[in-house]
Amino acid sequence: MTPTESVTPTESVPSAGHPSFRARWEETADRLLLAVRPYATERHAGIHLPGPPSVNGRRSDGLEGFARTFLLAAFRLAGARGADPHGLADWYARGLTAGVDPSGAERWPTFAECNQAKVEAASIAIALHETRPWIWDRLTDPTRARLLDWLGGMVGDTMPGNNWIWFQAITEAFSSTVGGPWRADDLERTIALTDQWYTGDGWYSDGLTGGAHRNYDHYNGWAMHFYPLWFCRILGEAAPPGRLDHYRERLRRFLDDHAHLVGANGSPLIQGRSLTYRFATLAPVWAGELFDATPYRPGLTRRLAGATLRHFLDRGAADENGLLTLGWHHPFPRIRQVYSGPASPYWASKGFAGLLLPADHPVWTAPEERLPVERGDFARTLAAPGWLVSGTARDGVVRVVNHGSDHADPARFASDDPVYARLAYSTHTAPEMPADPAGGPLDSTVTLLNEAGFAAHRRPLTRIRVRGGIGVSRSRAHWPADEEWDPFGGPETEYRTGPWITVASALRGAVEVRIARVDAAEPADGDRPLTLRFGGWALPVADAGSGWTRRDTVGARARVTGANGLVSSLVALRGLGRPLVRQHGDSNPLGPRSATPVLTSGGPVRFGEIYAAAAHLGDERLDLAALPALSLASEGGVATAPGTDIVTLDWPDGGHDTVRLPSVSDTTATSTESY
């Protein structure tokens, strides 16, 4: 639909010191809601925003626009206790009536016609629950009956084995409170599966892949923690005994980690799918306050929420018409998944759940507290996802080194998805997502280049050890047989396999010492001219002169100076003699030009040899004097198979790290300590 009126673009949220902090959140919600109205159908049942359609089609995309903005409208209306200066209740009630009219031109697709409608039903159910006195109770009896018929299509449905089960549970929970259809078996299945997916320390895997816990991303917070608590909120005293306390305790533990995964700039970790939902990452933060399930003092919640929302709105997440776009900051279409439509970014509505807190809640008035990364340097090991975490106060960057999560079936080769398979992610960098990724992965990798120059893929990885600031994992190098990239590694994709690559990381502050060994998987591997390549952090750059390489008595080095003031460096510590800087256009969500420092073995990789480099990301050039001395040994015996390499790192400050790279034949080395 063509816009029919001008809408003021969304303004950024002010600093937390603003005397009307809550009022400005309300104003921001209003601007987002008013901005979509010109794109609504005549009776408001569909909102058709500009942009490429999803694979689900136009009708589904229009329903998505209605449902996700209705969720925002519900938080706004309920938080104001029904005060409604913009007529939200009437506007969305009209859309509800039209959407469930079986003979109407704006009828919503049924669940049998469109799976995606199940996702949107959960947002509608939550919104109806929160606005019951102002919308549900005022709908006509025929409209309420039609709504329950539409929602009732979820009953008995076998949902996919991931966060989708909660769309069913939320929908049926609401239906049960207003006399609609529901089944106890559906709710019990959802609860049981969710418990299976819980891996401890506040972390859920979003379902199992190949029977394993490998799916870690922001869905942990904006789905797996958010929906179980809302399920209990909707059911009230009818909720299963003990469940509310159970989910509270899990969220409380997760939030302790969550605060350590946010940069001083307010950015969440740029990792995982559906990144275009942006400040939906605040969903578990607000749920912590709403359900008395947070370890934060109100001032920390306030700082975290305000900083995250400002991060996006100050960097162009809303366009000149006030619409949230498909991207991270500015529009970046390649960040979308096949299910992403023009209105998908409005799952960010979950980031406004805090409006349900009363106006006198301390969150709105407490003195702002600093984020963990603003208070000082820290290091954490997150056992469930298999991540090493480092935050540095000087530059405000949080880094994650990934040795445990890839969203892949461990029994099947797959092409690398940039948002899951990289070795490292951060709050200030984004993985490269080129339009033609057939050359294989580049940034934050250890990979092998075949004779044609194509890089091997990592998924599935095998976690070996993630403990005490040391991470070790292994994968078998593989290349798509037709050199084409399949982001989900479908069963129809054929791969050519190569050697084993064992990679270890020791993370200290802004520096990751990355160590690798390549072992032949088959005798024929020795006949192939394979080159080992380390890729550093990719940065958005201002121009082609942002890269630098050097080879001298110190060793090979490559460096990129980013447009954001950060520096990404790779320094060879052993066996990597050729430095490069690879530049790209329109391949990074953070800017139109980007560059990545690279080191390669130069000649063919030597099997069984140790290669090492220091990968650095910080606000200044890497001080070579701060790097550790590296020494090697091998060990055999009962606990460790012959051929295991021991790498000792002696840091200038007196610290020591001992890193073991077990041999490929050591089948006892794989870690299951997270589970």
XYZ file of C-alpha atoms in Angstrom:
675
model
C 0.000 0.000 0.000
C 1.276 3.453 -0.824
C 1.680 5.799 2.142
C -1.093 8.331 2.494
C 0.382 10.568 5.147
C 3.710 11.827 6.388
C 5.052 10.376 9.627
C 7.836 11.849 11.716
C 10.821 9.455 11.827
C 11.455 7.594 15.056
C 13.598 9.569 17.475
C 16.240 8.009 19.651
C 15.627 7.338 23.312
C 17.393 9.897 25.498
C 20.060 9.142 28.039
C 18.837 7.468 31.197
C 19.310 10.734 33.036
C 16.349 12.302 31.202
C 13.644 13.204 33.760
C 10.878 11.706 31.616
C 12.589 8.470 30.695
C 9.430 6.369 30.698
C 7.509 9.030 28.785
C 10.108 8.964 26.055
C 9.793 5.171 25.775
C 6.076 5.700 25.308
C 6.709 8.361 22.675
C 9.075 6.047 20.825
C 6.471 3.259 20.864
C 3.867 5.699 19.547
C 6.070 6.808 16.681
C 6.767 3.217 15.671
C 3.052 2.412 15.749
C 1.906 5.503 13.884
C 4.551 4.978 11.220
C 2.994 1.696 10.041
C -0.599 2.944 9.753
C -0.277 4.336 6.216
C 0.594 0.814 5.037
C -2.472 -0.886 6.540
C -5.338 -2.361 4.585
C -8.673 -0.581 4.720
C -9.940 -2.443 7.782
C -6.448 -2.804 9.330
C -6.207 -6.628 9.306
C -3.006 -6.493 7.270
C -0.017 -4.168 7.306
C 1.984 -4.392 4.085
C 5.301 -2.639 4.581
C 7.655 -1.950 1.684
C 10.373 -4.480 0.983
C 10.953 -7.949 -0.449
C 8.319 -10.528 0.486
C 9.098 -13.570 2.569
C 8.794 -17.113 1.272
C 5.406 -17.240 3.039
C 3.772 -14.755 0.663
C 1.922 -11.465 0.878
C -1.029 -12.565 3.031
C 1.275 -13.978 5.671
C 3.491 -10.896 5.587
C 0.449 -8.664 6.096
C -0.669 -10.721 9.099
C 2.857 -10.480 10.483
C 2.682 -6.705 10.220
C -0.567 -6.669 12.158
C 0.400 -9.183 14.859
C 3.834 -7.845 15.703
C 2.763 -4.236 15.911
C -0.326 -5.306 17.875
C 2.062 -6.722 20.476
C 3.743 -3.329 20.752
C 0.356 -1.606 20.921
C -0.679 -3.977 23.715
C 2.353 -3.179 25.844
C 1.746 0.521 25.249
C -1.978 0.396 26.023
C -1.791 -1.930 29.025
C 1.188 -0.064 30.440
C -0.857 3.149 30.340
C -3.758 1.341 32.074
C -6.005 1.988 29.115
C -5.099 5.615 28.428
C -5.245 5.694 24.646
C -4.474 9.056 22.980
C -3.921 7.443 19.556
C -6.947 5.140 19.510
C -4.898 1.945 19.551
C -7.698 -0.192 20.985
C -10.234 0.717 18.311
C -7.676 0.586 15.502
C -6.507 -2.947 16.309
C -9.992 -4.174 17.280
C -11.128 -3.274 13.792
C -8.265 -5.319 12.347
C -9.076 -8.306 14.554
C -12.679 -8.243 13.367
C -11.667 -8.135 9.707
C -8.914 -10.727 10.083
C -11.210 -13.473 11.349
C -14.159 -12.686 9.089
C -14.314 -15.881 6.987
C -15.981 -14.089 4.060
C -14.001 -10.874 4.280
C -11.444 -9.635 1.794
C -8.861 -9.200 4.568
C -9.239 -12.681 6.078
C -6.096 -14.050 7.694
C -4.695 -17.350 6.443
C -5.487 -20.357 8.603
C -2.716 -22.414 10.152
C -3.394 -25.152 7.606
C -2.888 -22.634 4.808
C 0.216 -20.986 6.254
C 2.545 -22.266 8.963
C 3.879 -18.788 9.681
C 0.444 -17.801 10.961
C 1.172 -19.946 14.036
C 4.047 -17.652 14.949
C 1.880 -14.573 14.700
C -0.944 -16.191 16.687
C 1.223 -16.161 19.808
C 1.782 -12.403 19.549
C -1.953 -11.897 19.064
C -2.724 -14.105 22.070
C -0.329 -12.203 24.357
C -1.683 -8.877 23.100
C -5.273 -9.959 23.701
C -4.415 -11.109 27.206
C -2.670 -7.861 28.122
C -5.438 -5.659 26.683
C -8.401 -7.784 27.703
C -10.447 -4.989 29.381
C -9.977 -2.602 26.449
C -10.150 -4.919 23.435
C -11.243 -8.536 24.023
C -14.071 -7.674 26.409
C -15.408 -5.081 23.946
C -15.398 -7.254 20.824
C -18.748 -8.555 19.651
C -19.690 -12.125 20.488
C -19.428 -13.239 16.822
C -15.930 -11.769 16.531
C -14.780 -13.442 19.759
C -16.160 -16.770 18.533
C -14.365 -16.392 15.182
C -11.110 -15.480 16.914
C -11.327 -18.597 19.055
C -12.060 -20.697 15.964
C -8.990 -19.250 14.250
C -6.760 -19.756 17.284
C -8.253 -23.198 17.817
C -6.580 -24.486 14.691
C -3.456 -24.813 16.829
C -4.988 -27.476 19.093
C -3.475 -30.899 18.530
C -1.014 -29.641 15.935
C 2.402 -31.340 15.954
C 4.647 -28.314 16.097
C 8.295 -28.251 14.962
C 10.773 -29.262 17.656
C 12.055 -25.816 18.522
C 10.748 -22.566 20.021
C 7.611 -22.972 17.874
C 6.106 -25.276 20.499
C 5.609 -22.169 22.645
C 3.451 -20.506 20.001
C 1.034 -23.373 20.520
C 1.252 -23.289 24.320
C 0.768 -19.513 24.513
C -2.182 -19.590 22.117
C -3.915 -22.453 23.897
C -3.229 -20.935 27.310
C -5.042 -17.756 26.319
C -7.832 -19.697 24.687
C -8.338 -21.703 27.870
C -8.903 -18.513 29.871
C -11.694 -17.251 27.623
C -13.609 -20.469 27.056
C -11.881 -21.525 23.846
C -10.445 -24.896 22.785
C -7.190 -26.262 24.232
C -5.580 -29.583 25.093
C -3.641 -30.461 28.227
C -1.458 -32.834 26.191
C -0.219 -29.935 24.042
C 0.807 -27.916 27.096
C 2.443 -30.898 28.804
C 4.450 -31.708 25.663
C 5.711 -28.141 25.467
C 6.840 -28.187 29.094
C 8.550 -31.571 28.741
C 10.418 -30.676 25.551
C 11.581 -27.375 26.991
C 13.065 -29.204 29.963
C 14.919 -31.523 27.566
C 16.423 -28.528 25.811
C 17.662 -26.896 28.990
C 21.434 -27.367 29.232
C 22.077 -25.651 32.539
C 23.335 -22.300 33.797
C 20.304 -20.524 32.350
C 20.848 -21.689 28.755
C 18.486 -23.477 26.399
C 19.274 -25.005 23.062
C 16.513 -23.956 20.675
C 15.528 -27.548 20.062
C 17.931 -30.352 19.242
C 19.765 -30.850 15.951
C 20.686 -34.442 15.300
C 19.640 -35.156 18.888
C 22.272 -32.758 20.271
C 22.215 -29.405 22.063
C 23.885 -27.163 19.460
C 21.436 -24.306 18.784
C 22.455 -21.260 20.810
C 21.576 -17.712 19.868
C 19.289 -14.842 20.920
C 16.270 -17.156 20.773
C 17.456 -18.339 24.184
C 16.305 -14.994 25.564
C 13.571 -13.664 23.309
C 11.755 -17.038 23.007
C 12.890 -19.786 25.374
C 12.812 -17.588 28.480
C 10.158 -15.102 27.408
C 7.300 -17.450 26.484
C 7.367 -19.848 29.467
C 6.984 -16.934 31.858
C 4.168 -15.387 29.798
C 2.515 -18.801 29.700
C 2.397 -18.717 33.514
C 1.252 -15.079 33.475
C -1.690 -15.888 31.187
C -2.775 -18.961 33.141
C -2.377 -17.317 36.532
C -3.425 -19.673 39.316
C -4.153 -22.364 36.725
C -0.462 -22.568 35.755
C 1.189 -25.934 36.524
C 2.430 -25.929 40.148
C 6.037 -24.845 40.570
C 6.574 -23.880 36.957
C 6.706 -20.140 37.518
C 9.456 -20.444 40.128
C 11.265 -22.922 37.893
C 11.330 -20.538 34.939
C 12.180 -17.584 37.156
C 15.283 -19.265 38.487
C 16.500 -20.204 35.023
C 16.020 -16.662 33.738
C 17.779 -15.172 36.756
C 20.852 -17.297 35.985
C 20.767 -16.487 32.273
C 20.550 -12.746 32.834
C 23.856 -12.804 34.685
C 25.472 -13.988 31.439
C 23.315 -11.745 29.265
C 24.657 -8.542 30.813
C 28.175 -9.749 29.989
C 27.239 -10.134 26.307
C 26.360 -6.475 25.736
C 28.972 -3.951 24.634
C 29.451 -0.514 26.157
C 27.885 0.871 22.969
C 24.650 -0.963 23.852
C 25.047 -3.547 21.100
C 24.069 -7.154 21.722
C 26.326 -9.894 20.419
C 26.089 -10.041 16.612
C 25.583 -13.804 16.343
C 22.739 -16.122 15.364
C 19.737 -15.939 13.064
C 16.910 -13.380 12.989
C 19.280 -10.568 13.924
C 16.898 -8.095 12.314
C 14.739 -8.361 15.458
C 17.368 -6.097 17.037
C 16.230 -4.867 20.460
C 14.015 -7.913 20.972
C 17.125 -8.928 22.918
C 15.614 -6.837 25.723
C 12.726 -9.312 26.102
C 14.420 -11.373 28.848
C 15.699 -8.215 30.546
C 12.186 -6.816 30.936
C 10.807 -10.250 31.831
C 13.313 -10.380 34.658
C 11.802 -7.235 36.163
C 8.192 -8.160 35.463
C 8.473 -11.617 37.014
C 10.873 -10.847 39.872
C 13.475 -12.983 38.135
C 16.430 -10.660 37.676
C 19.810 -10.444 39.384
C 20.082 -6.801 38.284
C 19.485 -3.745 40.386
C 16.968 -1.411 38.707
C 19.729 0.963 37.608
C 21.451 -1.778 35.619
C 18.213 -2.800 33.901
C 17.661 0.846 33.053
C 21.133 1.279 31.621
C 21.023 -1.954 29.625
C 17.579 -1.309 28.158
C 18.178 2.317 27.302
C 21.621 1.684 25.817
C 20.403 -1.148 23.609
C 17.423 0.763 22.239
C 19.534 3.873 21.620
C 22.189 1.776 19.916
C 19.807 0.844 17.124
C 17.671 3.940 16.792
C 20.686 6.257 16.780
C 22.278 4.200 13.991
C 19.493 4.146 11.444
C 17.388 1.105 12.338
C 14.307 3.174 11.454
C 14.225 4.744 8.001
C 13.080 8.216 6.944
C 9.440 7.092 7.298
C 9.981 5.777 10.800
C 9.825 2.110 9.698
C 12.113 -0.575 11.086
C 14.056 -2.053 8.193
C 15.508 -5.458 7.412
C 19.053 -5.097 8.677
C 21.103 -4.505 11.806
C 21.704 -0.768 11.762
C 20.816 0.411 8.268
C 19.046 -1.844 5.739
C 21.064 -4.959 4.880
C 18.887 -7.491 3.024
C 21.322 -10.408 3.354
C 20.820 -10.497 7.117
C 17.314 -11.836 6.504
C 16.244 -15.470 6.518
C 13.845 -16.996 3.997
C 11.012 -16.511 6.491
C 11.815 -12.815 6.956
C 9.306 -10.396 5.471
C 9.088 -6.596 5.535
C 7.364 -6.611 8.947
C 9.603 -9.229 10.560
C 11.726 -6.593 12.338
C 8.700 -5.752 14.482
C 9.407 -8.723 16.740
C 11.492 -5.924 18.239
C 8.191 -5.077 19.940
C 9.254 -7.471 22.689
C 11.854 -4.878 23.599
C 9.020 -2.676 24.901
C 7.597 -5.203 27.367
C 8.966 -3.000 30.133
C 6.118 -0.570 29.521
C 3.984 -2.999 31.537
C 5.938 -1.960 34.625
C 4.088 0.742 36.580
C 5.171 4.335 36.244
C 6.539 4.369 39.795
C 8.731 1.291 39.286
C 12.389 1.956 40.263
C 13.563 1.049 36.761
C 12.253 4.409 35.525
C 13.854 6.481 38.264
C 16.843 4.647 39.774
C 20.335 6.058 39.133
C 21.860 4.423 36.102
C 24.507 1.752 36.767
C 27.338 0.773 34.474
C 27.300 -2.386 32.390
C 29.801 -5.122 33.331
C 32.102 -4.163 30.453
C 32.031 -0.539 31.626
C 33.010 -1.505 35.173
C 36.174 -3.365 34.232
C 37.747 -6.166 32.226
C 36.254 -9.622 32.658
C 36.595 -13.182 31.366
C 33.909 -15.857 31.474
C 33.502 -19.382 30.176
C 29.948 -20.269 29.137
C 29.817 -24.038 29.224
C 26.416 -24.572 27.583
C 27.075 -22.830 24.242
C 30.813 -23.553 24.428
C 31.906 -19.923 24.422
C 34.884 -18.113 25.879
C 33.950 -14.504 26.681
C 36.179 -11.489 27.192
C 35.146 -7.911 27.854
C 37.547 -4.976 27.937
C 36.586 -1.691 29.550
C 39.062 0.400 27.549
C 37.154 -0.070 24.268
C 33.850 -1.469 25.585
C 34.093 -4.545 23.355
C 32.749 -7.967 24.318
C 34.249 -10.872 22.359
C 33.111 -14.481 22.148
C 35.251 -17.358 20.904
C 33.049 -20.235 19.789
C 34.070 -23.856 20.272
C 30.689 -25.412 20.944
C 27.760 -24.045 18.943
C 27.085 -24.351 15.217
C 23.348 -25.065 14.742
C 24.247 -28.184 12.749
C 23.565 -31.899 12.775
C 26.735 -33.519 14.163
C 26.285 -36.498 11.830
C 26.059 -34.552 8.565
C 28.355 -32.172 6.726
C 26.941 -28.706 6.193
C 28.027 -25.415 4.677
C 28.970 -22.729 7.158
C 26.290 -20.249 8.121
C 28.211 -17.034 8.919
C 26.118 -16.297 12.005
C 26.834 -19.689 13.604
C 30.029 -21.287 12.339
C 32.635 -18.575 12.890
C 35.301 -18.963 15.550
C 34.625 -15.526 16.985
C 31.839 -12.980 17.370
C 31.631 -9.639 19.132
C 29.433 -6.691 19.979
C 31.405 -4.403 17.648
C 31.982 -6.580 14.571
C 29.752 -8.580 12.259
C 30.517 -11.684 10.193
C 30.979 -11.242 6.475
C 27.864 -12.085 4.437
C 28.893 -11.626 0.785
C 26.361 -11.823 -2.025
C 28.415 -14.605 -3.640
C 29.885 -16.684 -0.803
C 30.987 -19.560 -3.039
C 34.636 -18.954 -2.111
C 33.890 -20.188 1.392
C 34.306 -18.657 4.854
C 36.943 -15.976 5.463
C 36.708 -13.939 8.677
C 37.270 -15.433 12.151
C 38.243 -18.810 10.750
C 40.901 -21.463 10.557
C 40.372 -23.225 7.255
C 42.052 -24.947 4.329
C 42.144 -23.648 0.766
C 41.930 -26.280 -1.965
C 43.749 -26.153 -5.278
C 41.063 -23.856 -6.700
C 41.403 -21.429 -3.787
C 38.067 -22.282 -2.174
C 37.923 -22.363 1.611
C 36.722 -25.431 3.532
C 33.678 -25.314 5.777
C 33.608 -26.053 9.517
C 30.143 -27.409 10.337
C 29.699 -29.712 12.107
C 32.303 -28.984 14.730
C 33.179 -31.307 17.596
C 33.697 -29.705 20.972
C 36.763 -31.103 22.714
C 37.227 -28.785 25.663
C 35.746 -25.482 26.826
C 36.968 -24.681 30.298
C 39.075 -22.170 32.178
C 39.604 -19.736 29.322
C 40.699 -22.468 26.891
C 38.586 -23.778 24.035
C 39.390 -26.663 21.695
C 37.292 -28.045 18.841
C 37.751 -30.110 15.712
C 36.128 -30.371 12.316
C 36.754 -32.201 9.091
C 37.431 -29.891 6.168
C 34.813 -30.204 3.434
C 33.863 -28.354 0.283
C 30.552 -28.322 -1.635
C 31.087 -30.544 -4.655
C 29.736 -27.880 -7.013
C 31.451 -24.996 -5.146
C 28.067 -23.475 -4.361
C 27.102 -22.349 -0.881
C 24.128 -23.852 0.889
C 23.487 -21.885 4.114
C 21.606 -24.761 5.704
C 23.616 -27.627 4.218
C 20.557 -29.414 2.842
C 20.600 -33.186 2.391
C 20.842 -32.746 -1.371
C 24.227 -31.039 -1.066
C 27.255 -33.228 -1.793
C 30.647 -32.489 -0.248
C 34.227 -33.413 -0.960
C 35.985 -34.187 2.307
C 39.532 -33.446 3.382
C 41.760 -33.501 6.457
C 40.904 -32.922 10.112
C 41.493 -29.453 11.555
C 41.944 -29.153 15.321
C 41.754 -25.590 16.633
C 42.459 -24.286 20.133
C 42.018 -20.816 21.609
C 43.368 -19.082 24.675
C 41.524 -15.816 25.222
C 43.029 -12.977 27.252
C 41.565 -9.516 27.060
C 41.638 -8.236 23.493
C 43.855 -11.093 22.260
C 42.985 -14.637 21.260
C 45.959 -16.928 20.704
C 44.688 -19.293 18.026
C 46.465 -22.617 17.535
C 45.796 -25.209 14.837
C 46.962 -28.597 13.633
C 45.923 -30.362 10.419
C 45.861 -34.170 10.274
C 45.231 -36.354 7.248
C 41.926 -38.183 7.369
C 42.858 -40.396 4.407
C 46.204 -41.226 2.741
C 45.093 -39.331 -0.361
C 44.987 -36.090 1.629
C 48.768 -35.920 1.375
C 48.571 -35.653 -2.402
C 46.487 -32.452 -2.378
C 48.131 -28.992 -2.331
C 46.154 -27.501 0.563
C 46.949 -24.121 2.121
C 46.134 -23.273 5.736
C 44.492 -19.878 6.296
C 43.699 -17.923 9.455
C 41.117 -15.139 9.148
C 40.890 -12.322 11.694
C 38.050 -10.010 12.687
C 36.258 -8.274 9.808
C 35.775 -4.512 10.266
C 33.841 -1.855 8.365
C 36.394 0.469 6.741
C 36.321 3.968 5.306
C 38.492 3.332 2.259
C 40.847 0.904 0.540
C 43.831 2.274 2.446
C 42.692 0.858 5.766
C 44.721 -2.360 5.477
C 48.368 -2.994 6.340
C 50.682 -6.039 6.070
C 54.315 -6.656 6.984
C 56.858 -9.471 6.955
C 60.077 -8.896 8.884
C 62.198 -10.437 11.644
C 59.253 -10.183 14.043
C 57.036 -12.263 11.772
C 54.111 -11.899 9.420
C 51.420 -9.418 10.416
C 48.206 -8.091 8.915
C 46.145 -5.242 10.280
C 42.907 -3.426 9.466
C 41.890 -0.067 10.916
C 38.119 0.173 11.047
C 35.857 3.116 10.377
C 34.542 2.599 13.918
C 37.971 3.309 15.434
C 38.802 -0.321 16.188
C 41.861 -2.212 14.976
C 41.816 -5.857 13.884
C 45.215 -7.554 13.791
C 46.656 -10.979 13.066
C 50.239 -11.731 14.124
C 51.935 -14.977 13.154
C 53.371 -16.869 16.115
C 54.294 -20.070 14.310
C 54.216 -21.347 10.727
C 52.167 -18.638 9.020
C 54.327 -16.610 6.677
C 52.086 -14.768 4.252
C 49.971 -11.787 5.406
C 47.057 -10.425 3.376
C 44.178 -7.997 3.749
C 40.993 -9.009 1.951
C 38.520 -6.231 1.121
C 34.840 -6.519 0.246
C 31.959 -4.312 -0.778
C 28.408 -4.576 0.538
C 29.121 -7.768 2.468
C 28.989 -6.592 6.088
C 25.938 -5.395 8.068
C 27.996 -2.625 9.700
C 29.109 -0.754 6.598
C 29.324 -0.676 2.789
C 33.046 -1.543 2.754
C 34.820 -4.028 4.987
C 38.224 -5.654 5.328
C 39.672 -8.715 7.039
C 43.300 -9.436 8.000
C 44.506 -12.852 6.840
C 47.540 -15.084 7.367
C 48.314 -18.184 5.322
C 50.910 -20.924 5.391
C 52.175 -19.669 2.035
C 53.001 -23.145 0.747
C 51.200 -26.439 1.315
C 50.175 -27.156 4.888
C 52.372 -29.604 6.794
C 50.335 -32.328 8.470
C 50.912 -32.764 12.183
C 52.607 -29.370 12.551
C 51.496 -26.659 14.964
C 50.447 -23.301 13.502
C 49.595 -20.325 15.682
C 48.651 -16.651 15.500
C 47.404 -13.910 17.775
C 44.037 -12.458 16.727
C 43.480 -9.029 18.244
C 40.495 -6.676 18.321
C 40.758 -3.400 20.219
C 40.857 0.369 20.072
C 44.616 0.570 19.548
C 47.333 -1.273 17.661
C 48.463 -4.532 19.175
C 51.549 -4.230 21.374
C 53.785 -7.105 20.234
C 55.523 -7.068 23.593
C 52.253 -8.133 25.214
C 52.103 -11.412 23.290
C 53.086 -14.692 24.954
C 56.089 -16.870 24.229
C 54.993 -20.179 22.747
C 56.647 -23.550 23.420
C 55.695 -27.060 22.315
C 55.772 -30.573 23.745
C 53.991 -33.881 23.200
C 52.553 -36.225 25.730
C 51.349 -39.844 25.794
C 50.091 -42.195 28.424
C 46.852 -43.518 29.808
C 44.821 -40.308 29.852
C 46.081 -38.830 26.605
C 46.663 -40.665 23.356
C 50.113 -40.549 21.729
C 50.490 -37.646 19.375
C 48.734 -35.115 21.581
C 50.437 -31.728 21.367
C 50.894 -29.507 24.392
C 51.345 -25.804 23.739
C 52.494 -23.630 26.622
C 51.878 -19.906 26.530
C 53.995 -17.748 28.829
C 52.525 -14.260 29.025
C 54.680 -11.224 29.836
C 52.601 -10.516 32.950
C 53.637 -13.860 34.420
C 50.515 -15.782 33.466
C 50.647 -19.213 31.885
C 48.239 -21.200 29.731
C 48.601 -24.842 28.815
C 46.700 -25.907 25.723
C 46.310 -29.541 24.687
C 45.444 -30.514 21.135
C 44.529 -34.216 21.346
C 45.320 -36.543 18.519
C 42.572 -37.464 16.086
C 42.777 -41.049 17.317
C 41.973 -40.012 20.891
C 38.245 -40.736 20.979
C 38.096 -39.949 24.721
C 38.900 -36.269 24.183
C 35.431 -35.048 23.269
C 33.907 -33.041 26.085
C 30.365 -33.546 27.319
C 30.894 -31.451 30.419
C 28.259 -28.899 29.370
C 25.448 -31.397 29.467
